[in-house]
Short mmCIF file of C-alpha atoms and ligand atoms in Angstrom, two decimals:
data_model
loop_
_atom_site.label_atom_id
_atom_site.label_comp_id
_atom_site.label_asym_id
_atom_site.label_seq_id
_atom_site.Cartn_x
_atom_site.Cartn_y
_atom_site.Cartn_z
CA UNK A 1 158.57 -68.15 22.88
CA UNK A 2 161.12 -69.87 25.08
CA UNK A 3 163.65 -67.12 24.43
CA UNK A 4 161.52 -64.43 26.05
CA UNK A 5 160.75 -66.78 28.92
CA UNK A 6 164.43 -67.31 29.67
CA UNK A 7 165.07 -63.55 29.76
CA UNK A 8 162.44 -63.13 32.46
CA UNK A 9 163.11 -66.36 34.34
CA UNK A 10 163.79 -64.73 37.74
CA UNK A 11 160.38 -63.12 37.92
CA UNK A 12 158.40 -65.83 36.16
CA UNK A 13 155.69 -67.46 38.29
CA UNK A 14 154.03 -69.71 35.70
CA UNK A 15 155.38 -71.17 32.47
CA UNK A 16 153.25 -73.09 30.02
CA UNK A 17 155.19 -75.18 27.49
CA UNK A 18 153.65 -76.67 24.32
CA UNK A 19 150.46 -77.59 26.15
CA UNK A 20 147.95 -79.80 24.35
CA UNK A 21 144.60 -81.15 25.42
CA UNK A 22 142.75 -83.37 22.97
CA UNK A 23 139.45 -84.76 24.24
CA UNK A 24 138.37 -88.09 22.70
CA UNK A 25 135.18 -87.68 20.74
CA UNK A 26 132.10 -89.22 22.36
CA UNK A 27 130.41 -91.32 19.70
CA UNK A 28 127.17 -93.26 19.74
CA UNK A 29 127.17 -97.08 19.71
CA UNK A 30 126.48 -97.34 15.96
CA UNK A 31 129.14 -94.76 14.99
CA UNK A 32 131.65 -96.56 17.20
CA UNK A 33 130.76 -99.86 15.58
CA UNK A 34 130.98 -98.55 12.01
CA UNK A 35 134.13 -96.43 12.29
CA UNK A 36 137.41 -97.55 13.82
CA UNK A 37 138.94 -94.09 13.68
CA UNK A 38 139.01 -92.24 16.99
CA UNK A 39 138.19 -88.56 16.66
CA UNK A 40 139.50 -85.86 18.99
CA UNK A 41 138.44 -82.36 19.92
CA UNK A 42 141.70 -80.39 19.80
CA UNK A 43 140.68 -77.93 22.51
CA UNK A 44 144.23 -76.76 23.25
CA UNK A 45 146.83 -77.40 20.57
CA UNK A 46 150.41 -76.45 21.40
CA UNK A 47 150.07 -73.39 23.61
CA UNK A 48 153.06 -71.70 25.30
CA UNK A 49 153.21 -68.57 27.44
CA UNK A 50 154.53 -67.30 30.76
CA UNK A 51 153.19 -65.09 33.53
CA UNK A 52 155.49 -62.98 35.68
CA UNK A 53 154.84 -62.53 39.39
CA UNK A 54 152.34 -59.74 40.02
CA UNK A 55 151.32 -59.62 36.37
CA UNK A 56 147.85 -59.94 34.82
CA UNK A 57 147.80 -61.86 31.54
CA UNK A 58 144.53 -61.65 29.62
CA UNK A 59 143.62 -64.77 27.61
CA UNK A 60 141.11 -63.61 25.01
CA UNK A 61 139.09 -65.36 22.32
CA UNK A 62 135.68 -66.46 21.10
CA UNK A 63 133.70 -69.23 22.83
CA UNK A 64 135.20 -72.61 21.99
CA UNK A 65 138.74 -71.33 21.35
CA UNK A 66 140.18 -73.32 24.29
CA UNK A 67 140.80 -70.53 26.79
CA UNK A 68 138.89 -72.14 29.68
CA UNK A 69 140.59 -75.50 29.06
CA UNK A 70 143.97 -73.72 29.12
CA UNK A 71 143.08 -72.10 32.46
CA UNK A 72 142.09 -75.45 33.94
CA UNK A 73 145.26 -77.11 32.69
CA UNK A 74 147.31 -74.31 34.26
CA UNK A 75 145.88 -75.36 37.65
CA UNK A 76 145.96 -79.09 36.91
CA UNK A 77 142.20 -79.36 37.12
CA UNK A 78 142.68 -81.34 33.90
CA UNK A 79 145.55 -83.61 32.85
CA UNK A 80 147.16 -82.57 29.54
CA UNK A 81 147.58 -84.74 26.44
CA UNK A 82 151.16 -83.42 26.29
CA UNK A 83 153.19 -80.40 27.32
CA UNK A 84 154.00 -79.00 30.73
CA UNK A 85 153.13 -76.27 33.23
CA UNK A 86 155.89 -75.06 35.55
CA UNK A 87 154.96 -73.22 38.72
CA UNK A 88 157.99 -71.45 40.19
CA UNK A 89 160.14 -73.64 37.98
CA UNK A 90 158.69 -77.04 38.93
CA UNK A 91 156.25 -79.11 36.89
CA UNK A 92 152.80 -79.24 38.48
CA UNK A 93 152.12 -82.54 36.70
CA UNK A 94 155.01 -84.25 38.48
CA UNK A 95 153.53 -83.65 41.96
CA UNK A 96 151.80 -86.37 43.97
CA UNK A 97 148.17 -85.86 45.07
CA UNK A 98 149.35 -84.80 48.54
CA UNK A 99 151.85 -82.28 47.17
CA UNK A 100 149.23 -80.97 44.76
CA UNK A 101 146.77 -80.44 47.63
CA UNK A 102 149.37 -78.22 49.33
CA UNK A 103 149.92 -76.29 46.11
CA UNK A 104 146.20 -75.71 45.62
CA UNK A 105 146.33 -73.23 48.51
CA UNK A 106 148.53 -71.04 46.32
CA UNK A 107 146.71 -71.65 43.01
CA UNK A 108 143.00 -70.91 42.88
CA UNK A 109 140.21 -70.31 40.37
CA UNK A 110 137.27 -67.96 40.10
CA UNK A 111 134.62 -69.84 38.10
CA UNK A 112 132.58 -68.22 35.37
CA UNK A 113 129.09 -69.00 36.62
CA UNK A 114 128.77 -68.27 40.36
CA UNK A 115 125.29 -69.76 40.54
CA UNK A 116 126.42 -73.08 39.06
CA UNK A 117 129.63 -73.21 41.10
CA UNK A 118 127.91 -72.77 44.47
CA UNK A 119 125.86 -75.50 46.10
CA UNK A 120 122.28 -74.25 46.55
CA UNK A 121 122.12 -76.18 49.83
CA UNK A 122 125.29 -74.75 51.36
CA UNK A 123 125.23 -71.41 53.23
CA UNK A 124 127.72 -69.02 51.65
CA UNK A 125 129.82 -68.81 54.84
CA UNK A 126 130.32 -72.55 54.68
CA UNK A 127 131.06 -72.42 50.93
CA UNK A 128 133.71 -69.72 51.39
CA UNK A 129 135.27 -71.58 54.34
CA UNK A 130 135.34 -74.91 52.49
CA UNK A 131 138.88 -74.55 51.03
CA UNK A 132 140.41 -73.83 54.47
CA UNK A 133 138.47 -76.65 56.09
CA UNK A 134 140.00 -79.06 53.51
CA UNK A 135 143.49 -77.96 54.53
CA UNK A 136 142.58 -78.61 58.16
CA UNK A 137 144.95 -76.06 59.73
CA UNK A 138 142.44 -74.06 61.80
CA UNK A 139 139.82 -74.72 64.45
CA UNK A 140 136.13 -73.84 63.91
CA UNK A 141 136.31 -70.38 65.48
CA UNK A 142 139.41 -69.45 63.45
CA UNK A 143 137.79 -70.68 60.22
CA UNK A 144 134.75 -68.48 60.86
CA UNK A 145 136.94 -65.48 61.72
CA UNK A 146 139.03 -65.86 58.51
CA UNK A 147 135.85 -66.29 56.51
CA UNK A 148 134.23 -63.13 57.94
CA UNK A 149 137.42 -61.15 57.27
CA UNK A 150 137.58 -62.17 53.61
CA UNK A 151 133.85 -61.45 53.20
CA UNK A 152 134.44 -57.90 54.45
CA UNK A 153 137.39 -57.51 52.06
CA UNK A 154 135.33 -58.43 49.00
CA UNK A 155 132.45 -56.19 50.04
CA UNK A 156 130.04 -58.85 51.35
CA UNK A 157 128.80 -56.69 54.19
CA UNK A 158 127.54 -56.98 56.87
CA UNK A 159 129.50 -60.23 56.82
CA UNK A 160 127.96 -61.70 59.99
CA UNK A 161 124.47 -61.17 58.50
CA UNK A 162 125.28 -62.65 55.07
CA UNK A 163 127.32 -65.56 56.48
CA UNK A 164 124.27 -67.80 56.89
CA UNK A 165 122.51 -66.81 53.65
CA UNK A 166 122.10 -69.21 50.73
CA UNK A 167 123.12 -68.41 47.12
CA UNK A 168 119.51 -67.86 45.97
CA UNK A 169 119.08 -65.17 48.65
CA UNK A 170 121.87 -63.03 47.14
CA UNK A 171 122.04 -60.76 44.11
CA UNK A 172 124.16 -61.69 41.06
CA UNK A 173 126.89 -59.25 42.13
CA UNK A 174 126.97 -60.66 45.67
CA UNK A 175 127.25 -64.23 44.34
CA UNK A 176 130.19 -63.13 42.19
CA UNK A 177 131.83 -61.70 45.32
CA UNK A 178 131.25 -65.03 47.10
CA UNK A 179 133.23 -66.96 44.46
CA UNK A 180 136.00 -64.35 44.61
CA UNK A 181 136.09 -64.68 48.42
CA UNK A 182 136.21 -68.47 48.14
CA UNK A 183 139.18 -68.24 45.75
CA UNK A 184 141.07 -65.85 48.04
CA UNK A 185 140.36 -67.41 51.42
CA UNK A 186 143.47 -69.63 51.28
CA UNK A 187 145.67 -66.58 50.54
CA UNK A 188 146.75 -67.70 47.05
CA UNK A 189 149.53 -66.28 44.87
CA UNK A 190 148.09 -67.20 41.48
CA UNK A 191 144.43 -67.00 40.45
CA UNK A 192 142.80 -68.07 37.19
CA UNK A 193 139.80 -65.77 36.74
CA UNK A 194 137.57 -67.53 34.20
CA UNK A 195 135.25 -64.89 32.71
CA UNK A 196 134.61 -63.45 36.19
CA UNK A 197 132.23 -60.75 34.93
CA UNK A 198 130.51 -62.58 32.07
CA UNK A 199 127.41 -63.39 34.15
CA UNK A 200 127.16 -59.98 35.85
CA UNK A 201 125.03 -56.95 34.86
CA UNK A 202 126.86 -54.09 33.18
CA UNK A 203 126.78 -51.90 36.32
CA UNK A 204 128.13 -54.75 38.47
CA UNK A 205 130.93 -55.56 35.98
CA UNK A 206 132.80 -52.32 36.63
CA UNK A 207 132.55 -52.87 40.40
CA UNK A 208 133.84 -56.46 40.17
CA UNK A 209 136.76 -55.40 37.95
CA UNK A 210 137.64 -52.61 40.37
CA UNK A 211 137.47 -55.07 43.25
CA UNK A 212 139.76 -57.50 41.44
CA UNK A 213 142.33 -54.77 40.80
CA UNK A 214 142.18 -53.67 44.43
CA UNK A 215 142.51 -57.26 45.73
CA UNK A 216 145.44 -57.88 43.38
CA UNK A 217 147.36 -55.03 45.04
CA UNK A 218 146.34 -55.98 48.56
CA UNK A 219 147.05 -59.73 48.25
CA UNK A 220 149.98 -59.39 45.80
CA UNK A 221 148.18 -61.63 43.30
CA UNK A 222 149.04 -62.80 39.81
CA UNK A 223 146.05 -63.36 37.50
CA UNK A 224 145.36 -65.32 34.34
CA UNK A 225 142.31 -63.33 33.27
CA UNK A 226 140.15 -65.25 30.79
CA UNK A 227 137.63 -63.27 28.76
CA UNK A 228 135.87 -63.15 25.39
CA UNK A 229 135.72 -59.35 25.63
CA UNK A 230 138.98 -57.70 24.60
CA UNK A 231 137.72 -54.29 25.80
CA UNK A 232 137.62 -55.54 29.41
CA UNK A 233 141.35 -56.27 29.33
CA UNK A 234 142.08 -52.53 29.23
CA UNK A 235 141.01 -52.19 32.84
CA UNK A 236 143.04 -54.97 34.39
CA UNK A 237 145.64 -56.65 32.11
CA UNK A 238 149.34 -55.94 31.65
CA UNK A 239 149.67 -58.27 28.63
CA UNK A 240 147.18 -60.06 26.40
CA UNK A 241 147.27 -63.37 24.56
CA UNK A 242 144.77 -63.83 21.75
CA UNK A 243 143.57 -67.42 21.24
CA UNK A 244 141.96 -68.86 18.12
CA UNK A 245 140.89 -72.48 17.72
CA UNK A 246 143.24 -73.93 20.32
CA UNK A 247 146.29 -71.77 19.52
CA UNK A 248 147.72 -68.45 20.64
CA UNK A 249 147.89 -66.20 17.56
CA UNK A 250 149.23 -63.02 19.17
CA UNK A 251 150.72 -62.14 22.55
CA UNK A 252 152.22 -58.93 23.82
CA UNK A 253 151.93 -55.94 26.16
CA UNK A 254 148.37 -54.61 26.32
CA UNK A 255 149.16 -51.14 24.99
CA UNK A 256 151.21 -52.43 22.09
CA UNK A 257 148.60 -55.01 21.03
CA UNK A 258 145.83 -52.39 21.24
CA UNK A 259 147.80 -49.75 19.31
CA UNK A 260 149.42 -52.06 16.81
CA UNK A 261 147.50 -55.35 16.39
CA UNK A 262 149.49 -57.45 13.89
CA UNK A 263 147.29 -60.53 13.50
CA UNK A 264 144.15 -59.92 11.39
CA UNK A 265 142.05 -61.75 14.01
CA UNK A 266 143.21 -59.37 16.78
CA UNK A 267 142.48 -56.41 14.51
CA UNK A 268 138.92 -57.61 13.93
CA UNK A 269 138.39 -58.31 17.64
CA UNK A 270 139.47 -54.75 18.40
CA UNK A 271 137.26 -53.44 15.64
CA UNK A 272 134.30 -55.24 17.22
CA UNK A 273 134.69 -53.22 20.45
CA UNK A 274 131.73 -50.76 20.48
CA UNK A 275 132.72 -47.08 20.10
CA UNK A 276 130.34 -44.53 21.66
CA UNK A 277 130.37 -42.32 18.53
CA UNK A 278 127.52 -42.60 15.96
CA UNK A 279 129.80 -41.14 13.23
CA UNK A 280 132.47 -43.82 13.71
CA UNK A 281 132.82 -46.24 10.78
CA UNK A 282 134.65 -49.58 10.86
CA UNK A 283 137.94 -49.79 8.99
CA UNK A 284 138.43 -53.57 9.30
CA UNK A 285 136.05 -56.09 7.71
CA UNK A 286 134.33 -58.46 10.16
CA UNK A 287 135.53 -62.11 9.76
CA UNK A 288 133.23 -64.28 7.70
CA UNK A 289 131.26 -67.14 9.26
CA UNK A 290 131.68 -68.98 12.53
CA UNK A 291 134.73 -70.39 14.28
CA UNK A 292 135.41 -73.82 12.62
CA UNK A 293 135.19 -77.12 14.48
CA UNK A 294 138.10 -78.06 16.76
CA UNK A 295 137.63 -81.69 15.63
CA UNK A 296 138.89 -80.97 12.10
CA UNK A 297 140.67 -77.62 12.23
CA UNK A 298 141.40 -76.08 8.80
CA UNK A 299 144.84 -76.93 7.36
CA UNK A 300 147.49 -74.22 7.19
CA UNK A 301 146.57 -71.14 9.17
CA UNK A 302 143.46 -72.02 11.19
CA UNK A 303 142.06 -68.55 10.60
CA UNK A 304 142.38 -68.67 6.81
CA UNK A 305 138.71 -69.50 5.96
CA UNK A 306 137.65 -66.31 7.78
CA UNK A 307 140.67 -64.08 7.29
CA UNK A 308 140.11 -60.93 5.22
CA UNK A 309 143.85 -60.84 4.29
CA UNK A 310 144.27 -64.55 3.42
CA UNK A 311 146.57 -65.50 0.50
CA UNK A 312 146.93 -68.89 -1.25
CA UNK A 313 149.84 -69.95 0.97
CA UNK A 314 147.71 -69.48 4.11
CA UNK A 315 145.68 -72.61 3.38
CA UNK A 316 148.81 -74.80 3.35
CA UNK A 317 151.46 -73.20 5.61
CA UNK A 318 150.78 -73.20 9.34
CA UNK A 319 152.42 -70.09 10.82
CA UNK A 320 154.40 -70.37 14.08
CA UNK A 321 154.35 -67.74 16.78
CA UNK A 322 157.18 -65.37 15.75
CA UNK A 323 158.74 -62.28 17.21
CA UNK A 324 157.00 -59.14 15.88
CA UNK A 325 158.97 -56.98 18.30
CA UNK A 326 161.01 -58.06 21.35
CA UNK A 327 157.94 -58.60 23.52
CA UNK A 328 155.21 -58.83 20.90
CA UNK A 329 154.73 -62.23 19.17
CA UNK A 330 152.40 -63.15 16.35
CA UNK A 331 151.46 -66.24 14.28
CA UNK A 332 150.77 -64.93 10.76
CA UNK A 333 152.69 -65.75 7.57
CA UNK A 334 152.22 -62.23 6.24
FE1 LIG B 1 145.32 -64.41 7.61
FE2 LIG B 1 147.18 -65.76 6.28
FE3 LIG B 1 147.86 -64.37 8.44
FE4 LIG B 1 146.41 -66.59 8.68
S1 LIG B 1 148.52 -66.45 7.94
S2 LIG B 1 146.06 -64.67 9.70
S3 LIG B 1 145.15 -66.46 6.86
S4 LIG B 1 147.06 -63.56 6.52
#
């Protein structure tokens, strides 16, 4: 992994090195009393990747695979158990609170659920302006002007009319635009978009994706695009990283991963994408069962209990991420 990062060092905006986040298990009083062993949820377990400036990296996987936790660690919204995140070559975990506040202007997040991430008692104009008010660089009139401008950019029009509305007075699509506006109001360079269309209706999804592509060009943004829907990546991502149970199992350029998925999990995810042809028949078997618990991940390859191609060695040997081609990496012993 490091090798490909070094080759692209000049253009690299974000580097994630061997990142781990293990949450201590919350036990009841009796369980705590009876057992001395501390359990952990291994949400993120040794994840490494990089994102070049201006690139969109899709982080894809089922619910509970650790993609949202990875996104939050990349912005230091969580402290890691171990590992590092370098932004323009410097570790974000080494910064003081004051330095981190300055950096937050350049690193923002679009949260998954716009309704939950907006205060029902705060007018949307105030919510969008909040990040610039924190940085305290502008007077009231300037803040309002910047806020109205960004509202126009994301399609919240007429901005002066919507400025004083509350979240419950807006449609789902408009609320999604509000959280996008709030993320962009500080003029960031890097944005973690955490399932930005998961809560939107199908018709609105296409519009939001189009808006994100357009804003990326206009604001020269770099995205970490988190999604459970691999098909969505086609419209926005340059590369994709597939996550399974806290680990990246395949990473590479979008076209290459779509045309030639090497990991059986990626192949089944692609197979699950609906095809608008009633005669189409699946060629890949669907993985058996549910994603296992991140408290006690299976030994060996974590995918082996569900893998249609599993061999005996898969239950004992844990595969590392290896070079499939120069830019396409995969963690599978076969
Ligand atoms: Fe399947 Fe084995 Fe490859 Fe894991 S290592 S994905 S179990 S074939």
